[in-house]
Coordinates of C-alpha atoms in Angstrom, one line a residue:
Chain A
X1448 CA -39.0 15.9 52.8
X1449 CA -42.0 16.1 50.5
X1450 CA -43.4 19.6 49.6
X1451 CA -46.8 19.5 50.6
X1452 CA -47.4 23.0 51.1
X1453 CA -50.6 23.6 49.4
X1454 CA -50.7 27.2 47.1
X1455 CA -54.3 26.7 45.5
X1456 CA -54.7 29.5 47.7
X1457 CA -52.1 31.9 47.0
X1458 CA -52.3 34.7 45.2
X1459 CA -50.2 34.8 42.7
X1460 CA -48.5 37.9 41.4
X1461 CA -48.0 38.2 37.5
X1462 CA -45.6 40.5 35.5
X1463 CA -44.4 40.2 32.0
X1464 CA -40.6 40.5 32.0
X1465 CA -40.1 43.1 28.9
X1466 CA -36.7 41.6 27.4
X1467 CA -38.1 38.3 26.8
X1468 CA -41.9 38.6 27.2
X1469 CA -41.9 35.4 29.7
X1470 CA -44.9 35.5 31.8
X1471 CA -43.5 35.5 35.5
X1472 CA -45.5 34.4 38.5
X1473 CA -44.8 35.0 41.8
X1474 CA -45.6 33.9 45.0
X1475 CA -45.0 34.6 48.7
X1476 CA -44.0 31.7 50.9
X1477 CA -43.2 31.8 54.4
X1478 CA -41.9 35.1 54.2
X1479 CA -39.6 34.1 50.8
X1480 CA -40.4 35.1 47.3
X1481 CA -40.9 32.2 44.6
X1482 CA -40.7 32.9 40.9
X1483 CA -41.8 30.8 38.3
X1484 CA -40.9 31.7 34.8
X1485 CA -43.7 30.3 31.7
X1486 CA -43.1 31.1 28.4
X1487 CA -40.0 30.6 25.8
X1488 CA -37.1 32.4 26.7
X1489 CA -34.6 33.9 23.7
X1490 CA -32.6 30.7 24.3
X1491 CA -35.8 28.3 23.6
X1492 CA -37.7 25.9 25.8
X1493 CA -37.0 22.8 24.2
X1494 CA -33.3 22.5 25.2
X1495 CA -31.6 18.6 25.3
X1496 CA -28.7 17.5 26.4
X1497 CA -27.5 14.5 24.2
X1498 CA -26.3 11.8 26.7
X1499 CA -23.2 9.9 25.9
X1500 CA -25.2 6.5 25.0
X1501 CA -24.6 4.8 22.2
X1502 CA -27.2 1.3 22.0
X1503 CA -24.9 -0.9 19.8
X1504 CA -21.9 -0.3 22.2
X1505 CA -23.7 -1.9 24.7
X1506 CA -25.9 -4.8 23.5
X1507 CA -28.0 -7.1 24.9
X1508 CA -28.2 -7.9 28.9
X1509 CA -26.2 -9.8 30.3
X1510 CA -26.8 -9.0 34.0
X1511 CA -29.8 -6.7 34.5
X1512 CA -28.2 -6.1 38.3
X1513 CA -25.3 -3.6 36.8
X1514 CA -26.6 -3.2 33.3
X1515 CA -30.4 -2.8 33.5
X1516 CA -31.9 -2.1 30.4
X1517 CA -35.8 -1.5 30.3
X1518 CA -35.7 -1.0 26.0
X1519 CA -33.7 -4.4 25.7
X1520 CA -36.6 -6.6 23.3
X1521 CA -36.5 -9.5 26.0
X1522 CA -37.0 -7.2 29.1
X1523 CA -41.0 -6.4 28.6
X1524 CA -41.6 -9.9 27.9
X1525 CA -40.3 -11.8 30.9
X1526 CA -40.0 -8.4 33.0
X1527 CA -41.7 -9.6 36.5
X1528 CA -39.1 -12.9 36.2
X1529 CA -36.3 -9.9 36.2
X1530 CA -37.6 -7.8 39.5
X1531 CA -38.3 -11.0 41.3
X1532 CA -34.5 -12.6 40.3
X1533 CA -33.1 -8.9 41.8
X1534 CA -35.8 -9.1 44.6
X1535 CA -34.6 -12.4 45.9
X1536 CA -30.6 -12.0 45.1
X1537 CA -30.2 -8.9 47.5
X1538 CA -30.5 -6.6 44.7
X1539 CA -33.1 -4.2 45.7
X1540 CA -31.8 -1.1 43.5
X1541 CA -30.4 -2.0 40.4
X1542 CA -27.5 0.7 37.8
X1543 CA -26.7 0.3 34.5
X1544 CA -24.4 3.2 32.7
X1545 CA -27.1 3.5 29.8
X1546 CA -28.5 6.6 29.1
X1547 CA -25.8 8.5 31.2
X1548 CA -26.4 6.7 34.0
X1549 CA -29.5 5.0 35.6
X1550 CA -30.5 3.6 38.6
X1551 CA -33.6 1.1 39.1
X1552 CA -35.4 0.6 42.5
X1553 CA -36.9 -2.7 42.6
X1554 CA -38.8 -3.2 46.0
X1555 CA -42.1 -1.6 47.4
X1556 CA -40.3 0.2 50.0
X1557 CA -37.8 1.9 47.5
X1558 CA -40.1 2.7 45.0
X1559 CA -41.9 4.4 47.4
X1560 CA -38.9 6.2 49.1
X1561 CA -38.2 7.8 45.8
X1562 CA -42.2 8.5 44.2
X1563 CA -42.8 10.2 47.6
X1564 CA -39.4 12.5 47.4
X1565 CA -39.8 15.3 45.1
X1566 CA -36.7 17.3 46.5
X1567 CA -34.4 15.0 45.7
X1568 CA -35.9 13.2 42.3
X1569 CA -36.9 15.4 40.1
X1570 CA -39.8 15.2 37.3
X1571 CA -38.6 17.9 34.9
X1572 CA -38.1 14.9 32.6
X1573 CA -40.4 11.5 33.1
X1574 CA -39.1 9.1 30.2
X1575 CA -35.6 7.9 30.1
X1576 CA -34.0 8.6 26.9
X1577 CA -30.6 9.6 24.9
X1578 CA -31.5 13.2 26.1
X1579 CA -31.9 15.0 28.9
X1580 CA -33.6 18.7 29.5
X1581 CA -30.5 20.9 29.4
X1582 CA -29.4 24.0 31.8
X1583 CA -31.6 26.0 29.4
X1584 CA -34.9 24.0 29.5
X1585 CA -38.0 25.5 31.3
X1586 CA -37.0 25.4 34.8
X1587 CA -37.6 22.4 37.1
X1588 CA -40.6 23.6 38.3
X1589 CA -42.3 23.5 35.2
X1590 CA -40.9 21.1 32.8
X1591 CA -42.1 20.9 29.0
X1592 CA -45.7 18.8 29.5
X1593 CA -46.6 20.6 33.0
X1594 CA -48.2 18.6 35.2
X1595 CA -46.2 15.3 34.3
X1596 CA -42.6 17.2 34.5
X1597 CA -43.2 19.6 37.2
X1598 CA -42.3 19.8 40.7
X1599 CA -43.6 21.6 43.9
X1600 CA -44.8 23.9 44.0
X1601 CA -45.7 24.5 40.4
X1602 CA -46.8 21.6 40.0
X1603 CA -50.1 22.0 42.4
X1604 CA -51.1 24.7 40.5
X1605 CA -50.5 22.9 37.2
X1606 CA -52.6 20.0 38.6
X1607 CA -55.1 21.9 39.5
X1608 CA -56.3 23.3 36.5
X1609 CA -56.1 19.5 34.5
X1610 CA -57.9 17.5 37.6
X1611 CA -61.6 19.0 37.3
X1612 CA -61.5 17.7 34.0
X1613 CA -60.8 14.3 34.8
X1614 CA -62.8 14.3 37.9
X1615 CA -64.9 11.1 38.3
X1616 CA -67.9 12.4 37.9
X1617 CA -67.1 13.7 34.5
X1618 CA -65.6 10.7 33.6
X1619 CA -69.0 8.6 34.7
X1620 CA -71.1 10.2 32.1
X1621 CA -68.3 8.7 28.8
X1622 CA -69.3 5.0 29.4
X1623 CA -72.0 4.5 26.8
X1624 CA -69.9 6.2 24.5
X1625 CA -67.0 3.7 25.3
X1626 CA -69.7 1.1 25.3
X1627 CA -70.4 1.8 21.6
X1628 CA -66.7 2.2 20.6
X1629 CA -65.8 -0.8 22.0
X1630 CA -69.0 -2.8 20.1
X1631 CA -68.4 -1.0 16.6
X1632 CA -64.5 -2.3 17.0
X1633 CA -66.1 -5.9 17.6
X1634 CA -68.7 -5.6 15.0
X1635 CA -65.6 -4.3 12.7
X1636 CA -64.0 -7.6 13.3
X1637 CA -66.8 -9.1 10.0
X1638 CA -67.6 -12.6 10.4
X1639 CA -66.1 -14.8 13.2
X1640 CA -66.1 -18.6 12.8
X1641 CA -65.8 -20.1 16.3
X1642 CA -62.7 -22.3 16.7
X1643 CA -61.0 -21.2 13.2
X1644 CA -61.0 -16.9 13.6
X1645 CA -58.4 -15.9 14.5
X1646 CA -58.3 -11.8 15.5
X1647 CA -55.5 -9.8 17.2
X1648 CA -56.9 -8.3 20.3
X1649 CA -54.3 -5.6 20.7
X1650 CA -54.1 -4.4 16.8
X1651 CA -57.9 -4.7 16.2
X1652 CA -59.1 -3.7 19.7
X1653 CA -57.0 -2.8 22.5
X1654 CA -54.9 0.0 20.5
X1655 CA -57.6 1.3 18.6
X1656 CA -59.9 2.2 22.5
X1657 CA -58.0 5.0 24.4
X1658 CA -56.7 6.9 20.9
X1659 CA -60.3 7.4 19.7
X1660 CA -61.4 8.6 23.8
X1661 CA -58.5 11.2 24.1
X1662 CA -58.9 12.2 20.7
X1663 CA -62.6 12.6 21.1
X1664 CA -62.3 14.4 24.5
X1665 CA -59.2 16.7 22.9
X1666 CA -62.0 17.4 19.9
X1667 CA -59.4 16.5 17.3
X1668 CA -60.5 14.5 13.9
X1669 CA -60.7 11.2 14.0
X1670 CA -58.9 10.0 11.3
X1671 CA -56.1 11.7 12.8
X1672 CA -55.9 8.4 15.4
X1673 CA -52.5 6.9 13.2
X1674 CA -51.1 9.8 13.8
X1675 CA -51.3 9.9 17.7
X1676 CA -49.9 6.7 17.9
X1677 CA -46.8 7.4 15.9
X1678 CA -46.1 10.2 17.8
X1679 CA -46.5 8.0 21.1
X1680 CA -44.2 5.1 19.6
X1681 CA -41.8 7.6 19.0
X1682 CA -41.8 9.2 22.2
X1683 CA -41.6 6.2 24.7
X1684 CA -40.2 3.5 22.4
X1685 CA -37.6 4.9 20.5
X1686 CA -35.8 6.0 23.2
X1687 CA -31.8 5.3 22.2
X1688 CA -32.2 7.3 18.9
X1689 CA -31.0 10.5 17.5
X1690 CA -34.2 13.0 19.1
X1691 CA -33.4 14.5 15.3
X1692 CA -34.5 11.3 13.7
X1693 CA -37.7 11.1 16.0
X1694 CA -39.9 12.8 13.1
X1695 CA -42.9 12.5 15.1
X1696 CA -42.4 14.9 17.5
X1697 CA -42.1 17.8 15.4
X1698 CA -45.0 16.6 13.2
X1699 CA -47.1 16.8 16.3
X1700 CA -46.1 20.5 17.9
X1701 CA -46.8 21.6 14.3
X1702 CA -50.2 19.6 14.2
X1703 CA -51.0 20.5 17.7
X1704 CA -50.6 24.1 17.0
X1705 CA -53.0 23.6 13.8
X1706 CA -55.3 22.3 16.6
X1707 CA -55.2 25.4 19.0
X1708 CA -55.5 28.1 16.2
X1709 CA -58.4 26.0 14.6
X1710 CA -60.0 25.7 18.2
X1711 CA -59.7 29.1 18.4
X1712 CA -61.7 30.0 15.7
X1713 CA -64.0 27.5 16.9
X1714 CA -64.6 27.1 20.1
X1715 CA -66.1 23.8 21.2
X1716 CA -67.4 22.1 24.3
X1717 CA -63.9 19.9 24.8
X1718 CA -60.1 19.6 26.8
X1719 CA -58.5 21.4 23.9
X1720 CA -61.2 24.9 24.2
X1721 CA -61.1 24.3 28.3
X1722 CA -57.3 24.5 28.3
X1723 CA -57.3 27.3 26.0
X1724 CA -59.6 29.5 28.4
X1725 CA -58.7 28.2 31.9
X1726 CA -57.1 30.9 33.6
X1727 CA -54.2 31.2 36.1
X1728 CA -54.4 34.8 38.3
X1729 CA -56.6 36.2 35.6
X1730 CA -54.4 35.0 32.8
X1731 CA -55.2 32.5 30.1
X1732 CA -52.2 30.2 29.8
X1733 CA -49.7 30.7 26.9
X1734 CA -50.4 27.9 23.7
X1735 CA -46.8 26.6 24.6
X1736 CA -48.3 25.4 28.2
X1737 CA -51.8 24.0 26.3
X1738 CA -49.7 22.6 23.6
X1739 CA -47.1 20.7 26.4
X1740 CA -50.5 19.9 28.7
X1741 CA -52.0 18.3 25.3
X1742 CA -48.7 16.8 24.6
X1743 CA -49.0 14.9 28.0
X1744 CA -52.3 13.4 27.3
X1745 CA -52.0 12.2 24.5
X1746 CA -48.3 10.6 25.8
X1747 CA -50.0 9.9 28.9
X1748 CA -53.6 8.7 28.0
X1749 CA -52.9 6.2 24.6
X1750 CA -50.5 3.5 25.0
X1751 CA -50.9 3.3 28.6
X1752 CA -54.2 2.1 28.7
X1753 CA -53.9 0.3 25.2
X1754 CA -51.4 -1.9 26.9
X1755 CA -53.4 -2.4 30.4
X1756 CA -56.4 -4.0 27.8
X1757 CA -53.9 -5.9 25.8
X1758 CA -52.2 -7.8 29.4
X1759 CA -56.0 -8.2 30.9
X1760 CA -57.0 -10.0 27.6
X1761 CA -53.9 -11.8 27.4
X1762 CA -54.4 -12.9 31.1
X1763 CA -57.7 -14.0 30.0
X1764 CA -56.7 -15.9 26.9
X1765 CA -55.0 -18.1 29.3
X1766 CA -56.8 -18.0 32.2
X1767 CA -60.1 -19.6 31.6
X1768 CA -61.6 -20.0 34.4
X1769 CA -61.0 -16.3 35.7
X1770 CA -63.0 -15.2 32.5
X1771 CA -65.6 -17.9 33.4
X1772 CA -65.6 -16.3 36.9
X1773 CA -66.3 -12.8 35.2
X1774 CA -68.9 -14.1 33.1
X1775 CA -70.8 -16.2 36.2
X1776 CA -70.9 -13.3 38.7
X1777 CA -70.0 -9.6 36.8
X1778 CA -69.6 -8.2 40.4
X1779 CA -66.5 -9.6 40.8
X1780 CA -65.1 -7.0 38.5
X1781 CA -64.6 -4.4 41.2
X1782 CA -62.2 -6.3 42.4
X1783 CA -60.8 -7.6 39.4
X1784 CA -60.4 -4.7 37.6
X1785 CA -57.5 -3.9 40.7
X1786 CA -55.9 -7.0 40.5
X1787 CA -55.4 -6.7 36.1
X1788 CA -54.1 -3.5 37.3
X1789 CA -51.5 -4.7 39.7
X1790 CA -50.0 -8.1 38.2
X1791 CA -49.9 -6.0 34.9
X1792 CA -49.4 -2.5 35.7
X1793 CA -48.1 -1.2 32.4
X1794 CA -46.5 1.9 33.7
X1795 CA -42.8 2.3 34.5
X1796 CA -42.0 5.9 35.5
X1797 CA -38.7 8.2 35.8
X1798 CA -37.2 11.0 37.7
X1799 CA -33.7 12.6 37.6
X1800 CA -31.7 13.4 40.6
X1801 CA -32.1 16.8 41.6
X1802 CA -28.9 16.6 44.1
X1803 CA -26.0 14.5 44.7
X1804 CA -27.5 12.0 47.4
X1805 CA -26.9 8.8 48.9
X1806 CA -29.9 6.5 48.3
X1807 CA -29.2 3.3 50.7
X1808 CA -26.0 3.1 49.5
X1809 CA -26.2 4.4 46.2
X1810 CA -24.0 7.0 45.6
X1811 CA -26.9 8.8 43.2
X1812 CA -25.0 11.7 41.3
X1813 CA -27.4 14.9 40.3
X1814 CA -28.7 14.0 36.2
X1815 CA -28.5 10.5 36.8
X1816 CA -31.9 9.2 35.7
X1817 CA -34.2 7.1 37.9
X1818 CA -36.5 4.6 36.9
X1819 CA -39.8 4.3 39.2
X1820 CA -41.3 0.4 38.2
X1821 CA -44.4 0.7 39.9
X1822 CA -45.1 -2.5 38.6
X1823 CA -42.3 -3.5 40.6
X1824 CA -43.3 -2.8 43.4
X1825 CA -46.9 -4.3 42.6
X1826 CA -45.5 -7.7 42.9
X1827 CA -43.2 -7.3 46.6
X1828 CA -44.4 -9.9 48.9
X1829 CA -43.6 -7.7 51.7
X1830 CA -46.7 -5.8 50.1
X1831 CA -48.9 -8.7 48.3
X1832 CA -49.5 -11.9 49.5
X1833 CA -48.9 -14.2 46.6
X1834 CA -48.1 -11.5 44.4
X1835 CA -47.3 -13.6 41.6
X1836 CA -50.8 -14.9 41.3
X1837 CA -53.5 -13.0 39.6
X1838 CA -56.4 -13.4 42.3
X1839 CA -59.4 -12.6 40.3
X1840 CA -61.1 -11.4 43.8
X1841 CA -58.5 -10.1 46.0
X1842 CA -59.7 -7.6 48.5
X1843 CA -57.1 -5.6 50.2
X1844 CA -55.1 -4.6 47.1
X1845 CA -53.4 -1.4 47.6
X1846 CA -51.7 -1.5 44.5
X1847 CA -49.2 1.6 42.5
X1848 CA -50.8 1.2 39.3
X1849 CA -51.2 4.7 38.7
X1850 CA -48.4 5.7 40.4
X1851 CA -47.8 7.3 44.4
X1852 CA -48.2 10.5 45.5
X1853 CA -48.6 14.0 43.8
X1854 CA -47.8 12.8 40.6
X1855 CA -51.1 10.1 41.1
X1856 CA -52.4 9.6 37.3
X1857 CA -54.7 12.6 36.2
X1858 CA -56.3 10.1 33.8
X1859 CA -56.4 7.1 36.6
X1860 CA -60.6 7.2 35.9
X1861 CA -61.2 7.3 32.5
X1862 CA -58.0 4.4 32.3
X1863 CA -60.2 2.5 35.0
X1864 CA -63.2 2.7 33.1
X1865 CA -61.7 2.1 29.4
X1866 CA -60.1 -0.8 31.0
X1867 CA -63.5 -2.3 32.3
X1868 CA -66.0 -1.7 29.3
X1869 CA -63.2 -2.8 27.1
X1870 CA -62.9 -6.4 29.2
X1871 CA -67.0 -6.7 29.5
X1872 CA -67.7 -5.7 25.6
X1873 CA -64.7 -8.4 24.9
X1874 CA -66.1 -11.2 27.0
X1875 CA -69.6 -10.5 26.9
X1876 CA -69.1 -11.0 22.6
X1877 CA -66.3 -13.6 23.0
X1878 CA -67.7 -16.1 25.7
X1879 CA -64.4 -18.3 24.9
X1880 CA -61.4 -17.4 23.5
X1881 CA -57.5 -18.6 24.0
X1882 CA -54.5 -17.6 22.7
X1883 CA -53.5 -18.2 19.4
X1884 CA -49.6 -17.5 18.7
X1885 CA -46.8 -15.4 19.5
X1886 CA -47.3 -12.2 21.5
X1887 CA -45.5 -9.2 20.8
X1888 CA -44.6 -7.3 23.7
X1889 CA -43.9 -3.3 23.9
X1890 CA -40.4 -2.0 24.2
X1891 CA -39.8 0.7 26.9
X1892 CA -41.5 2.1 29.3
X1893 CA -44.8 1.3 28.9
X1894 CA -45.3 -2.5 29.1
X1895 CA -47.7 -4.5 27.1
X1896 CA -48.9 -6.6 24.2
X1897 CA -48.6 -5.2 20.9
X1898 CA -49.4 -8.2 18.6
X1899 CA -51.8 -10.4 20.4
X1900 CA -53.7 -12.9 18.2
X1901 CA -56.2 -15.1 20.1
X1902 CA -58.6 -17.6 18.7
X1903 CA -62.5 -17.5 19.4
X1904 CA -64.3 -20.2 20.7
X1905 CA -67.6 -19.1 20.9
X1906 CA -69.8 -16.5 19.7
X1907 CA -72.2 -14.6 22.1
X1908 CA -75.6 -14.6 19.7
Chain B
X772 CA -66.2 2.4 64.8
X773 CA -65.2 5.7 63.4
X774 CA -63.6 6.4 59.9
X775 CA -60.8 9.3 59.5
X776 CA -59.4 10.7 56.5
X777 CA -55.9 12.0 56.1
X778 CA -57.0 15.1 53.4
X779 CA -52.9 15.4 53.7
X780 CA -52.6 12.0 51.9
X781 CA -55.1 11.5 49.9
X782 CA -54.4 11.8 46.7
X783 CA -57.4 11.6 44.4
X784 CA -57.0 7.9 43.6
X785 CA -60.9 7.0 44.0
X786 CA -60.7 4.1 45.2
X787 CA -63.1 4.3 48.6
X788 CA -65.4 6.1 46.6
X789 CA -65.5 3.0 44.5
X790 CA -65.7 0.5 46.9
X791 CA -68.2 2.1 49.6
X792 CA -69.8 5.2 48.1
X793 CA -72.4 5.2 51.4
X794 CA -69.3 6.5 53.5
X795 CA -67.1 8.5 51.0
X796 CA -68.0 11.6 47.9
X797 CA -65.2 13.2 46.1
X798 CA -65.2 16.6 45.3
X799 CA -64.7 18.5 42.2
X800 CA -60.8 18.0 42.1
X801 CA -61.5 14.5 42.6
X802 CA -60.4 14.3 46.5
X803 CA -62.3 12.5 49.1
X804 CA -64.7 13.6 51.6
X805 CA -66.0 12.0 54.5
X806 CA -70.1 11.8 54.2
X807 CA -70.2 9.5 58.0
X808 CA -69.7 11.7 60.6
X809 CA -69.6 9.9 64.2
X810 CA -70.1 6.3 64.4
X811 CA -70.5 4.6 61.1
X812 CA -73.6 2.3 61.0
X813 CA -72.8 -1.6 61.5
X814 CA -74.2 -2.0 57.9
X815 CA -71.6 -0.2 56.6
X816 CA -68.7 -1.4 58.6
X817 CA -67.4 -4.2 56.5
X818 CA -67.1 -1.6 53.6
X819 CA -65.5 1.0 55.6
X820 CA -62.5 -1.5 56.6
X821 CA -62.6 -2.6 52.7
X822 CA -61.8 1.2 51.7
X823 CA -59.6 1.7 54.0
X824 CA -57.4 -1.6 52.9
X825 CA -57.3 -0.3 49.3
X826 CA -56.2 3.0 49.7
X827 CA -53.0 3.1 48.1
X828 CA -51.9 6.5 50.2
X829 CA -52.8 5.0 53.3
X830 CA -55.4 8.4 54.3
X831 CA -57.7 6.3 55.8
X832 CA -57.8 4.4 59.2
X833 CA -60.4 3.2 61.2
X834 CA -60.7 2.9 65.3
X835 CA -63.1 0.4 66.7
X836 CA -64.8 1.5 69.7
X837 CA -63.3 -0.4 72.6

């Protein structure tokens, strides 16, 4: 089912088709010739289909079961009550006719079925939306933020070229730095009187983490962080909007290009220089492909892990004797940092159907989007024993955090280790804290806290 | 007890390396390899059968000598 046929090892051939000036790959496979096709055709690379979706005709859910709705306000907020009310009522892949038609798998097993099959669920687009790459988008294999939205076997060779970067042992060496971050964002927070201060965790810490790392790895000015996460808010969370009246974006393929021609003047130790000069059979890759793989971290790298703080210090408000338990016997946080990451995966993925198919029953109809909740899935008791407890020191935890499969998060160790200097700086300063209000949760996609105020208690000296 | 890795499967997730970096290295793509060759030491058992219960690709097995 699953392509798994390896071309790191193939030689690719390259040619330059003269009409268009594409860049075209080839490459020989079991006697048939593949072509892959990089670069923007006459007709444009950035081709959408506008869905027939129109929000207000729809409202609010009623019945999550045939009208799931992941951008409905109340859905992030009381989401793992809704998979476990499907779960247990015999509804293990939910539709709704949103977005032009969606279906939601809700179980371990069919999450799985559908991350693992790449022939029939395509990733040429990875965030459900009002629009949908059109007939004249880069082709499947490829997508518009290769790796992210390619398929086999592009997307291997895609991979390949991002994963040295991310590779744990160049991750290792960023922990002081996130360290220091994480202390000048507490030290930002001025005077705290124990039992009266009240600071938001997620506005005045959690957000302010992974935008700062992926901007600093990228080499892109600092003060350019607002910007990153107005692009990102407009991407995954304004999903039932005119794509026209989603500023952002265009903002950022113009900034992003600024970025590229100022890199190439001056070319730096960072992602942004590495990008520019990796090479693919010789070739260095067009600024299109470093502008969609920038695209993707940012996308990929900011809110994610913003969110993954936000639900572990939101946990922790609540939970005292976890943090207490943290505090007592630091350890324990091998196996804690898992278990934040399973009962509050923040990442929901998608796919579209590559081909009519039936899926258990499902009569799944090529264009029809797919949503992938791995969280989901993190919380099947046929996987996890009591998986609606958060056991600060489970052990066998085999959890989908960061997705199944070829499509496994590039950035899973730099997320793992923002997630656990930003927990130990928080605790280790904060000793006691609880919750001190209302939480705002994320809409979309990407599930977390995005107002968060918690009281302090105590005061590390 | 012997430790085998599925190179198939495994998908760069990290997480043996994490938990029992005696037994497993990752390479420069961030995929595992397999440092024990042969019988893995009794010391080292109890985090061999850890790794293999986190893997979330399921590479990793084990097979106790009879």
């Amino acid at each position: 089912m699953t392509d798994t046929v390896d071309l790191s090892s193939a030689e690719p051939i390259m040619r330059i088709d003269e009409a268009t000036g594409n860049k075209i790959f080839s490459f020989e496979r079991n006697g048939e010739t593949l072509e892959f096709i990089i670069g923007s055709s006459p007709e444009g690379t950035d081709v959408w289909q506008r869905v027939p979706y129109e929000a207000d005709d729809y409202g609010s859910v009623a019945d999550y079961r045939t009208d799931f709705d992941h951008a409905d306000p109340a859905y992030n907020p009381s989401a793992p009550e809704v998979w476990k009310e499907l779960r247990e009522g015999g509804c293990p892949v939910a539709h709704s006719d949103r977005y032009g038609g969606m279906w939601v798998p809700l179980t371990n097993d069919t999450v799985n079925e559908i991350a693992y099959d790449t022939d029939n669920f395509t990733s040429r687009s990875v965030v459900v939306s009002v629009g949908r790459p059109g007939d004249r988008a880069l082709p499947a294999p490829i997508g518009g933020a290769p790796p992210i939205t390619s398929d086999p076997p592009f997307h291997n060779i895609a991979r390949r070229l991002l994963l040295p970067a991310f590779a744990p042992k160049m991750i290792e060496p960023w922990e002081p730095e996130i360290q220091r971050l994480c202390q000048k964002l507490l030290d930002e927070m001025g005077d705290i009187a124990p039992g009266e201060s009240v600071i938001d965790a997620a506005v005045q810490y959690a957000q302010n983490i992974p935008v700062n790392v992926i901007g600093r790895m990228l080499g892109f000015p600092e003060k350019d962080e607002e910007l990153f996460r107005q692009f990102v808010h407009d991407v995954l969370e304004r999903i039932a909007e005119e794509p026209g009246t989603r500023e952002g974006t265009d903002d950022l393929g113009l900034y992003i290009q600024q970025q590229i021609a100022e890199h190439r003047e001056n070319p730096r130790d960072d992602l942004t220089s590495y990008l520019m000069n990796v090479e693919l059979d010789g070739n260095k890759l067009d600024d299109e492909v470093v502008a969609g793989m920038v695209i993707l971290l940012l996308v990929a790298g900011i809110d994610t892990t913003w969110s993954a703080i936000g639900s572990s210090l939101w946990h922790l408000a609540q939970h005292p004797e976890d943090h207490q338990r943290l505090l007592d016997d630091p350890e324990v946080m091998t196996f804690a940092l898992e278990e934040f990451l399973r009962a509050y995966a923040p990442v929901t993925m998608a796919r579209l159907v590559a081909k009519d198919n039936d899926f258990h029953g499902c009569p799944m109809k090529k264009d029809d989007w797919v949503l992938l909740p791995f969280p989901a899935a993190n919380r099947d008791p046929k996987k996890f024993e009591d998986p609606d407890s958060f056991i600060v020191d489970r052990e066998e935890n085999r959890h989908a955090a960061f997705g199944l499969g070829i499509h496994r998060c590039l950035g899973s160790n730099l997320a793992r280790l923002e997630l656990k200097v930003a927990i130990e700086e928080f605790i280790k300063r904060f000793p006691r804290f609880e919750l001190a209000g209302d939480v705002r949760w994320s809409v979309g996609q990407i599930r977390g806290p995005r107002e968060l105020p918690v009281r302090i208690l105590e005061v590390a000296e | 007890m012997r430790v085998h890795l599925d190179a198939e499967k495994c998908q760069g997730h990290n997480r043996c390396y994490a938990l029992a970096p005696e037994i497993f290295d990752v390479d420069d793509y961030g995929q595992a390899m397999l440092l024990v060759e042969g019988d893995v030491p009794a010391e080292l058992q109890d985090k061999a059968r850890l790794a293999a219960a986190n893997c979330p690709e399921y590479a990793i097995t084990i097979t106790e000598n009879g």
